[in-house]
Amino acid sequence: QRAESRIAQRAGVADRGRPADAWLAETCRQTWRYKLHVRLTLDLFGRIRERAEEEAIRIFGDNLKDLLLAPPAGPKAVIGLDPGLRTGVKVAVVDATGKVLSVDTIYPLQPKNQHEASAATIAKLAEQHGARLISIGNGTGSRETEAFVAELALKHPELKLTRIVVSEAGASVYSASERAAKEFPGMDVSLRGAVSIARRLQDPLAELVKIEPKAIGVGQYQHDVNQVKLGARLVHVVEDCVNAVGVDLNTASAPLLARVSGLSSGTAEAVVRYRDEHGAFTSRRKLLEVPRLGPKTYEQAAGFLRIRDGEQPLDGSSVHPEAYPVVDRIAQATGLPVGQLIGNGAVLAKLDPKAFVDERFGLPTVQDILRELLKPGRDPRPEFKTAQFSADVHKISDLTPGMVLEGVVTNVAAFGAFIDIGVHQDGLAHVSELSDKYIKDPREVVKTGQIVKVRVLEVDAPRKRISLSLKLSAAREAAVGGERRSNSAPPSSRPQNAPGRAGPGAGRPSSGKGLTQDTPKPAPMGTLGNLLSEAMKAKR
């Protein structure tokens, strides 16, 4: 009625007792009902959907960034295990540079149970190649495989084996991709997944860039949002992560180099071909000899490429070649060669950045250069740590409310965080269970790949649902106990719309019944009118 009256007022229509007034009033009603109402409804829901899509894309991008910047184990020989029951556990051994040394398939689990033979195979590979780290994919059979490796480590303490469970998200997609076929032309598809799992432990960033970002699956509703916007956002995130960490020019693969600013896939492959034909790069300037790589591309990419132990010490840092003259002036002022200046905190701390500012390089740039000289080639990723799953918990039926376990955050959504606690089914910690204080965004507390301690709140084995909490204090435990006792009270002990009750009518009156003085009456405009009013206010 209110909308119709506003249309009539705008059009100058009113009931003045004239024969056509009823027809004019009906015209205003139909104008609202069949024209404006439909148009405004579509526009409103379009705006709401667009806002929801932007939020979903942001969450996916933030989770991907956390996953890409997960701490690397470093250049160490690794044995990768891709768990499987009927098809066996796929084994791949890679050296410190990621080169595949050996592949095999073992059957330590049901139904074949070739336990002794499988243990002998792993022990032989570990001793032969000096591998001390074993990377286990977190798919079906991962806990059984982890228990097998743990038993092997106890029987052979001289091997000093350390097992780590890693996410195998996207490994199957990569294994069947054209890129994997080109990298491992004579290798079985199932074995390529084991190689990827091993390399993910060494350097998650270098391996995950080979996979289509959307296939990694660390977002929410990613298949329902605008795929063009999602793809652009994820590509931007990957490039930012690669540039922030930096790339070793002499060991990086073509897919990793292609993510560096300024380098395309074709240029990256040209760099790798030149490296294979002429040997390792000894300086950044050698890049200008690569076909199809001109001065502009070099200017864009050089600062993100690293050369360890090259002719120029600064080539191993993030200092751009254009800024080398600034470092030369700093070296002249200190009387030390550049090689001795790098990492010399006692000397660098005494320097005044303003003394090296000129018309080309301002104070912020000089300050960045000094920080980089203090810790050249520093890696922004955190220190490598692993989660220790409970030895007594292997499946959902082993869980009981009140247990405190260690787990790894696998995904963060707007409503909470999914956490792997080693039972083949991620548990959910609702946003209200992430902190003792109010938080709006779960990422304020947790991020993908983070190791956390959680308390088991509820276990629903038939539906495979696990409710977790990061609130571990004694006060919280008492509160949870009190809440459970109150939930077991008869229905009549709590009003239908009492706060905290979940249900269709929770927190709001139904059809005007049960209204009290403290309950706000619904606005006469109705739900759509209220939403439109809020949208207009937000627009203003």
PDB file of N, CA, C and O in Angstrom, residues 20 29 41 64 68 74 88 138 191-193 208 242 300 302 312 367 403 426 446 465 486 521:
ATOM      1  N   ALA A  20     -12.931   8.288 -13.492  1.00  0.00           N
ATOM      2  CA  ALA A  20     -11.683   7.597 -13.868  1.00  0.00           C
ATOM      3  C   ALA A  20     -10.745   7.388 -12.683  1.00  0.00           C
ATOM      4  O   ALA A  20      -9.678   6.781 -12.841  1.00  0.00           O
ATOM      5  N   ARG A  29      -1.567   0.616  -9.005  1.00  0.00           N
ATOM      6  CA  ARG A  29      -1.333  -0.670  -8.346  1.00  0.00           C
ATOM      7  C   ARG A  29      -0.598  -1.629  -9.276  1.00  0.00           C
ATOM      8  O   ARG A  29       0.354  -2.298  -8.874  1.00  0.00           O
ATOM      9  N   THR A  41      13.019  -5.901  -7.373  1.00  0.00           N
ATOM     10  CA  THR A  41      13.373  -7.188  -6.776  1.00  0.00           C
ATOM     11  C   THR A  41      14.586  -7.803  -7.475  1.00  0.00           C
ATOM     12  O   THR A  41      15.537  -8.247  -6.833  1.00  0.00           O
ATOM     13  N   LEU A  64      43.922 -19.353  -0.551  1.00  0.00           N
ATOM     14  CA  LEU A  64      44.960 -19.786  -1.480  1.00  0.00           C
ATOM     15  C   LEU A  64      46.300 -19.153  -1.134  1.00  0.00           C
ATOM     16  O   LEU A  64      47.350 -19.817  -1.192  1.00  0.00           O
ATOM     17  N   LEU A  68      49.691 -21.215  -0.330  1.00  0.00           N
ATOM     18  CA  LEU A  68      50.900 -21.039  -1.124  1.00  0.00           C
ATOM     19  C   LEU A  68      52.085 -20.597  -0.268  1.00  0.00           C
ATOM     20  O   LEU A  68      53.235 -20.940  -0.558  1.00  0.00           O
ATOM     21  N   GLY A  74      62.256 -27.291   2.760  1.00  0.00           N
ATOM     22  CA  GLY A  74      63.557 -26.915   2.237  1.00  0.00           C
ATOM     23  C   GLY A  74      64.142 -27.973   1.315  1.00  0.00           C
ATOM     24  O   GLY A  74      63.533 -29.024   1.063  1.00  0.00           O
ATOM     25  N   GLY A  88      46.964 -49.917  -3.727  1.00  0.00           N
ATOM     26  CA  GLY A  88      48.287 -49.820  -3.136  1.00  0.00           C
ATOM     27  C   GLY A  88      48.728 -48.394  -2.870  1.00  0.00           C
ATOM     28  O   GLY A  88      48.093 -47.428  -3.323  1.00  0.00           O
ATOM     29  N   ASN A 138      46.902 -36.795   2.455  1.00  0.00           N
ATOM     30  CA  ASN A 138      45.851 -36.915   3.465  1.00  0.00           C
ATOM     31  C   ASN A 138      44.554 -37.517   2.931  1.00  0.00           C
ATOM     32  O   ASN A 138      43.485 -37.289   3.474  1.00  0.00           O
ATOM     33  N   LEU A 191      51.453 -42.555 -10.223  1.00  0.00           N
ATOM     34  CA  LEU A 191      52.747 -42.290  -9.579  1.00  0.00           C
ATOM     35  C   LEU A 191      53.098 -40.804  -9.601  1.00  0.00           C
ATOM     36  O   LEU A 191      53.851 -40.326  -8.759  1.00  0.00           O
ATOM     37  N   ARG A 192      52.551 -40.066 -10.569  1.00  0.00           N
ATOM     38  CA  ARG A 192      52.831 -38.627 -10.621  1.00  0.00           C
ATOM     39  C   ARG A 192      52.281 -37.928  -9.383  1.00  0.00           C
ATOM     40  O   ARG A 192      52.856 -36.945  -8.912  1.00  0.00           O
ATOM     41  N   GLY A 193      51.156 -38.420  -8.863  1.00  0.00           N
ATOM     42  CA  GLY A 193      50.600 -37.830  -7.643  1.00  0.00           C
ATOM     43  C   GLY A 193      51.551 -37.964  -6.462  1.00  0.00           C
ATOM     44  O   GLY A 193      51.669 -37.050  -5.645  1.00  0.00           O
ATOM     45  N   LEU A 208      52.504 -26.062  -6.145  1.00  0.00           N
ATOM     46  CA  LEU A 208      51.095 -25.725  -6.315  1.00  0.00           C
ATOM     47  C   LEU A 208      50.845 -24.777  -7.485  1.00  0.00           C
ATOM     48  O   LEU A 208      49.728 -24.702  -7.987  1.00  0.00           O
ATOM     49  N   VAL A 242      54.344 -15.520  -5.438  1.00  0.00           N
ATOM     50  CA  VAL A 242      55.614 -15.854  -6.086  1.00  0.00           C
ATOM     51  C   VAL A 242      56.582 -14.683  -6.005  1.00  0.00           C
ATOM     52  O   VAL A 242      57.768 -14.832  -5.689  1.00  0.00           O
ATOM     53  N   GLN A 300      61.071  -5.571 -15.543  1.00  0.00           N
ATOM     54  CA  GLN A 300      59.947  -5.984 -14.711  1.00  0.00           C
ATOM     55  C   GLN A 300      60.287  -7.174 -13.821  1.00  0.00           C
ATOM     56  O   GLN A 300      59.894  -7.236 -12.660  1.00  0.00           O
ATOM     57  N   ALA A 302      63.471  -8.813 -13.147  1.00  0.00           N
ATOM     58  CA  ALA A 302      64.783  -9.041 -12.537  1.00  0.00           C
ATOM     59  C   ALA A 302      64.757  -9.005 -11.009  1.00  0.00           C
ATOM     60  O   ALA A 302      65.428  -9.798 -10.344  1.00  0.00           O
ATOM     61  N   GLN A 312      77.633 -11.407  -8.984  1.00  0.00           N
ATOM     62  CA  GLN A 312      77.230 -10.209  -8.249  1.00  0.00           C
ATOM     63  C   GLN A 312      76.484 -10.644  -6.984  1.00  0.00           C
ATOM     64  O   GLN A 312      75.438 -11.278  -7.065  1.00  0.00           O
ATOM     65  N   GLN A 367      65.418   2.798   2.462  1.00  0.00           N
ATOM     66  CA  GLN A 367      65.133   2.016   3.666  1.00  0.00           C
ATOM     67  C   GLN A 367      64.890   0.550   3.335  1.00  0.00           C
ATOM     68  O   GLN A 367      65.364  -0.345   4.045  1.00  0.00           O
ATOM     69  N   MET A 403      37.677 -34.203  24.124  1.00  0.00           N
ATOM     70  CA  MET A 403      39.057 -34.472  23.709  1.00  0.00           C
ATOM     71  C   MET A 403      39.744 -33.194  23.235  1.00  0.00           C
ATOM     72  O   MET A 403      39.135 -32.360  22.565  1.00  0.00           O
ATOM     73  N   ASP A 426      37.201 -33.747   7.929  1.00  0.00           N
ATOM     74  CA  ASP A 426      37.499 -32.484   8.595  1.00  0.00           C
ATOM     75  C   ASP A 426      36.371 -32.113   9.554  1.00  0.00           C
ATOM     76  O   ASP A 426      35.200 -32.315   9.263  1.00  0.00           O
ATOM     77  N   VAL A 446      42.374 -17.631  12.508  1.00  0.00           N
ATOM     78  CA  VAL A 446      43.005 -18.790  11.875  1.00  0.00           C
ATOM     79  C   VAL A 446      43.230 -18.524  10.386  1.00  0.00           C
ATOM     80  O   VAL A 446      42.615 -17.632   9.802  1.00  0.00           O
ATOM     81  N   ARG A 465      29.794 -35.721  10.934  1.00  0.00           N
ATOM     82  CA  ARG A 465      29.922 -34.318  11.327  1.00  0.00           C
ATOM     83  C   ARG A 465      30.657 -34.229  12.656  1.00  0.00           C
ATOM     84  O   ARG A 465      30.313 -34.932  13.614  1.00  0.00           O
ATOM     85  N   SER A 486      21.329 -27.323  29.710  1.00  0.00           N
ATOM     86  CA  SER A 486      20.143 -26.522  29.403  1.00  0.00           C
ATOM     87  C   SER A 486      19.454 -27.037  28.143  1.00  0.00           C
ATOM     88  O   SER A 486      18.243 -26.969  28.019  1.00  0.00           O
ATOM     89  N   LYS A 521       8.173  -4.289  16.409  1.00  0.00           N
ATOM     90  CA  LYS A 521       7.165  -4.691  15.451  1.00  0.00           C
ATOM     91  C   LYS A 521       7.717  -4.542  14.040  1.00  0.00           C
ATOM     92  O   LYS A 521       8.472  -3.627  13.761  1.00  0.00           O
TER      93      LYS A 521
END
